Tab-separated table of C-alpha atoms and ligand atoms in Angstrom:
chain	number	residue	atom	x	y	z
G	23	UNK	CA	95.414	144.647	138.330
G	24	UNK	CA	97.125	148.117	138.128
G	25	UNK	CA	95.394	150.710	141.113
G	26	UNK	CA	97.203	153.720	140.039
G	27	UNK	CA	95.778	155.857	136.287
G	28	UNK	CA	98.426	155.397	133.644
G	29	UNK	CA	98.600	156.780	130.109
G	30	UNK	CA	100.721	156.063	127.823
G	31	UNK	CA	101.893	159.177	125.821
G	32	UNK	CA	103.510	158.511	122.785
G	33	UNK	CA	104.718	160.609	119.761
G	34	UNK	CA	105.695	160.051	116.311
G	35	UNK	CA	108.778	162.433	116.928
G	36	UNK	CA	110.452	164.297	119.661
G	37	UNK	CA	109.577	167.439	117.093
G	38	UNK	CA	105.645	166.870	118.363
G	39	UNK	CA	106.887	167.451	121.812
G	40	UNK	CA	106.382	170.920	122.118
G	41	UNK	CA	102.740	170.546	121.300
G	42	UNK	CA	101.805	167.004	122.645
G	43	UNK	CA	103.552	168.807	126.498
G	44	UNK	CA	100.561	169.875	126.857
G	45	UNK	CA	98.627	166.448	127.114
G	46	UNK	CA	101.104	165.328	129.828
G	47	UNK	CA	100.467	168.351	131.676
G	48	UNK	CA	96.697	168.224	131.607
G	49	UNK	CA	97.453	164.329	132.810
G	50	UNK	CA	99.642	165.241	135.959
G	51	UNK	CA	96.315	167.518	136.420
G	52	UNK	CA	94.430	165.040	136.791
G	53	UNK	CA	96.911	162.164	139.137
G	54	UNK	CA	97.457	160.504	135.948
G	55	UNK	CA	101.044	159.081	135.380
G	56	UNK	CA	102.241	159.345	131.557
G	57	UNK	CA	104.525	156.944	130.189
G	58	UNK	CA	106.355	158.708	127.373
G	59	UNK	CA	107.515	157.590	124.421
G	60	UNK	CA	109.005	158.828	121.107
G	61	UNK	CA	108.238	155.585	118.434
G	62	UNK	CA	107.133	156.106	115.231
G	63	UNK	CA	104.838	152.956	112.660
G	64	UNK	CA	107.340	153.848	110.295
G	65	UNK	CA	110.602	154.728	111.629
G	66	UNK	CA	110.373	152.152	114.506
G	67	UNK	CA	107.786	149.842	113.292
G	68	UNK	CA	108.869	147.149	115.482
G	69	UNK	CA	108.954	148.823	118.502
G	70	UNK	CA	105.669	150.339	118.189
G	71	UNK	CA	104.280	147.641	117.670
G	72	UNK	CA	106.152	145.525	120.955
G	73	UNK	CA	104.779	148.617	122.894
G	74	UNK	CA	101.500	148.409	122.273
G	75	UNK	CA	101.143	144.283	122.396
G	76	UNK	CA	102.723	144.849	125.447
G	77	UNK	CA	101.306	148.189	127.394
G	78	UNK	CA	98.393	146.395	129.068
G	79	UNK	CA	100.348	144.161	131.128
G	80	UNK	CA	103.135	147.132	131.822
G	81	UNK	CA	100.051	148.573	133.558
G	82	UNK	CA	98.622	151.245	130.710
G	83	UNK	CA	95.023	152.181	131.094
G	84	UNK	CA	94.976	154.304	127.858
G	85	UNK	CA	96.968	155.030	124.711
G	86	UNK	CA	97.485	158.575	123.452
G	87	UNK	CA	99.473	158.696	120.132
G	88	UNK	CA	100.093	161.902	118.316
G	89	UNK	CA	101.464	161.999	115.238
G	90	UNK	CA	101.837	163.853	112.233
G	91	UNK	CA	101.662	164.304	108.199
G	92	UNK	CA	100.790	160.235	106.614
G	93	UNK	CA	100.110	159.813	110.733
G	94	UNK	CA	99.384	155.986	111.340
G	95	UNK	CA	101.260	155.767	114.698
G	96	UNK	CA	97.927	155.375	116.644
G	97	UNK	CA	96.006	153.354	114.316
G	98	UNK	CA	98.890	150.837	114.515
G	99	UNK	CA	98.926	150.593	117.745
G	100	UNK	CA	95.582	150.120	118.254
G	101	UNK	CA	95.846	147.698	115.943
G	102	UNK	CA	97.810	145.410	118.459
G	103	UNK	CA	96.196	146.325	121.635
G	104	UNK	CA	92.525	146.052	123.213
G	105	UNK	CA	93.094	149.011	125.342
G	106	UNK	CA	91.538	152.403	123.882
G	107	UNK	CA	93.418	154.571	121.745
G	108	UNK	CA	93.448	158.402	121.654
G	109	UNK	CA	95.162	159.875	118.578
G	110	UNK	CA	96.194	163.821	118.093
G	111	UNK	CA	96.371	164.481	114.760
G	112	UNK	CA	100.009	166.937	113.969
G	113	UNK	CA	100.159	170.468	112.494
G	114	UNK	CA	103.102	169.183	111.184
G	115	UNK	CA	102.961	169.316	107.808
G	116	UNK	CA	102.424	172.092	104.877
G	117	UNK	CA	98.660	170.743	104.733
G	118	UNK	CA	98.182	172.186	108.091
G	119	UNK	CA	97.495	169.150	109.515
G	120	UNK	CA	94.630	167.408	107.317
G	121	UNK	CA	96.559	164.845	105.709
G	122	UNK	CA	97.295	164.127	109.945
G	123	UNK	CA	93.830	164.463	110.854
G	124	UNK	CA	92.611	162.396	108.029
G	125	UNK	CA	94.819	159.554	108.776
G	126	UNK	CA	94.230	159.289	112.537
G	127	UNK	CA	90.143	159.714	111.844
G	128	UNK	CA	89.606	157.616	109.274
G	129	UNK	CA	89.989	153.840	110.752
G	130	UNK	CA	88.504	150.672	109.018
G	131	UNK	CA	85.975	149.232	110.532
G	132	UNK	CA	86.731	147.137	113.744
G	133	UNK	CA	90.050	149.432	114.561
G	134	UNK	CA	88.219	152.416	116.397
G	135	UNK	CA	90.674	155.310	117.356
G	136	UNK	CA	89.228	158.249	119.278
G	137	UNK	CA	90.462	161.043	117.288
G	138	UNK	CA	90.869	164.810	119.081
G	139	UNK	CA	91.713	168.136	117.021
G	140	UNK	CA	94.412	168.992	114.860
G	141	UNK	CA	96.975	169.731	117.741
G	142	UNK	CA	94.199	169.028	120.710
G	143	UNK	CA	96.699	167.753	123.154
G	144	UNK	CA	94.909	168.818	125.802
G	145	UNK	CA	91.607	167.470	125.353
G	146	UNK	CA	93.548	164.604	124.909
G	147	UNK	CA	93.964	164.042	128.187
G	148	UNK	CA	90.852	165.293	129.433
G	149	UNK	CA	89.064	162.321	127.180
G	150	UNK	CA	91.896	160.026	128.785
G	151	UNK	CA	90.926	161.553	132.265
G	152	UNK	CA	87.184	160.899	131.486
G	153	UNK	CA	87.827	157.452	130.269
G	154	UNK	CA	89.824	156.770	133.335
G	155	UNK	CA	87.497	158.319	136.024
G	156	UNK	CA	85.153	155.272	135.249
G	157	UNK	CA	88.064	152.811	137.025
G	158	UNK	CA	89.572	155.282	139.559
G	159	UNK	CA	87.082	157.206	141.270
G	160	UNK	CA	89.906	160.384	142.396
G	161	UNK	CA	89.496	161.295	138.995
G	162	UNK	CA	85.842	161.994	138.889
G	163	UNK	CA	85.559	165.309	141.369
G	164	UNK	CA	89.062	166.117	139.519
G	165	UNK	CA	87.422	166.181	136.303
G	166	UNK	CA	83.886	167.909	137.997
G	167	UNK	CA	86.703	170.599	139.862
G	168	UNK	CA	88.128	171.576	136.213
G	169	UNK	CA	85.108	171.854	134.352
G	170	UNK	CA	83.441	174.176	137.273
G	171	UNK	CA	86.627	176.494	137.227
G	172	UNK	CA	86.542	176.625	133.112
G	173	UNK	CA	82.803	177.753	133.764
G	174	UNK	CA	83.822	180.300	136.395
G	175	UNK	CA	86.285	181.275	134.176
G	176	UNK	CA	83.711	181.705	131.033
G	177	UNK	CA	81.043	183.855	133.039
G	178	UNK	CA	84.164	185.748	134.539
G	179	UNK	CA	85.192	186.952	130.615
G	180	UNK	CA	81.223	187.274	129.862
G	181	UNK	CA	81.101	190.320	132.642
G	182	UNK	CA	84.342	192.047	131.439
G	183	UNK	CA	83.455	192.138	127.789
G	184	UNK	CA	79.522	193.270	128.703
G	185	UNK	CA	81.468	195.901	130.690
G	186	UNK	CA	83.677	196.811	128.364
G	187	UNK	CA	81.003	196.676	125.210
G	188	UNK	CA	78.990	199.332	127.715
G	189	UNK	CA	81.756	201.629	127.965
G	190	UNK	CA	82.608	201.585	124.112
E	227	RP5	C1	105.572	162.195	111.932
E	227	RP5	O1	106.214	163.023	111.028
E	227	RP5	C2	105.856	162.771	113.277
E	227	RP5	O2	104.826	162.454	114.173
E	227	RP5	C3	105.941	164.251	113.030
E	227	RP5	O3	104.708	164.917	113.277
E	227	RP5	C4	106.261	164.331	111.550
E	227	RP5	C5	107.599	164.966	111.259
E	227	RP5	O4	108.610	164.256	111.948
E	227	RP5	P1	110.129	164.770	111.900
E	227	RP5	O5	110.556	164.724	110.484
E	227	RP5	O6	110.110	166.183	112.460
E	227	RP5	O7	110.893	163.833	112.790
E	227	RP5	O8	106.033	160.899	111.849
């Protein structure tokens, strides 16, 4: 059995990178190591598919594929693996993303994949992080830590714009 958190990050294209980044960062947040991975269902069908059969035995806790446009990277792979599967539906198209979105969400029966926003990379890997923090208990106060300081932040905001509303 693996003791240290590992995602596997993959993307349908290295063009996703700039946006799916942000999932890897929000993983290193957290102590998780990403394995990443451009492989596409289409362009490297084969080698998605090896990847995934194989990712639970190469140590792989979770799956996050993002991908975009007719987007059925993460519903293949989850198609050839037990482990769960986080897809990010890509802005990538001129359908701003809903022909993405549509094809990561809707899964047959039996297939789930946890879908996130059109370009959520981050939460992302806070749902990996959550999923994760129920086998490695570091992650837990990690997780309680960054949803304290988003709060902090929040009622931080709330006081400058009552403040500046007053002085309007
Ligand atoms: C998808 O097609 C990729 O995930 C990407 O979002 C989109 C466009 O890919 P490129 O043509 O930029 O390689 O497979």
């Amino acid at each position: 059995m693996n003791t240290q958190p590992k995602a596997a990050v993959i993307m349908g294209s290295d063009s996703d990178f700039p946006v799916v980044k942000k999932c890897i960062t929000m993983l290193k947040k957290f102590g998780i190591e990403a394995d990443v991975n451009v492989l596409s269902a289409h362009r490297t069908p084969e080698a998605a598919a090896t990847y995934a059969k194989e990712a639970k035995a190469n140590g792989i806790d979770v799956i996050i594929a993002a991908a975009g446009k007719a987007a059925h990277l993460a519903g293949v792979l989850a198609a050839h693996t037990t482990l769960p599967v986080i897809g990010i539906p890509m802005k990538s198209s001129t359908m701003d993303g809903l022909d993405s979105l549509l094809s990561v969400v809707q899964m047959p029966k039996g297939i789930p994949v946890a879908t996130v926003a059109i370009d959520g990379a981050d939460n992302a890997g806070i749902l990996a992080a959550q999923m994760l923090a129920l086998k490695y208990e570091e992650i837990a106060p990690r997780l309680a830590q960054f949803k304290a300081d988003m709060e902090a932040e929040v009622l931080s905001k709330n006081e400058k714009i009552k403040q500046e509303a007053m002085a309007e």
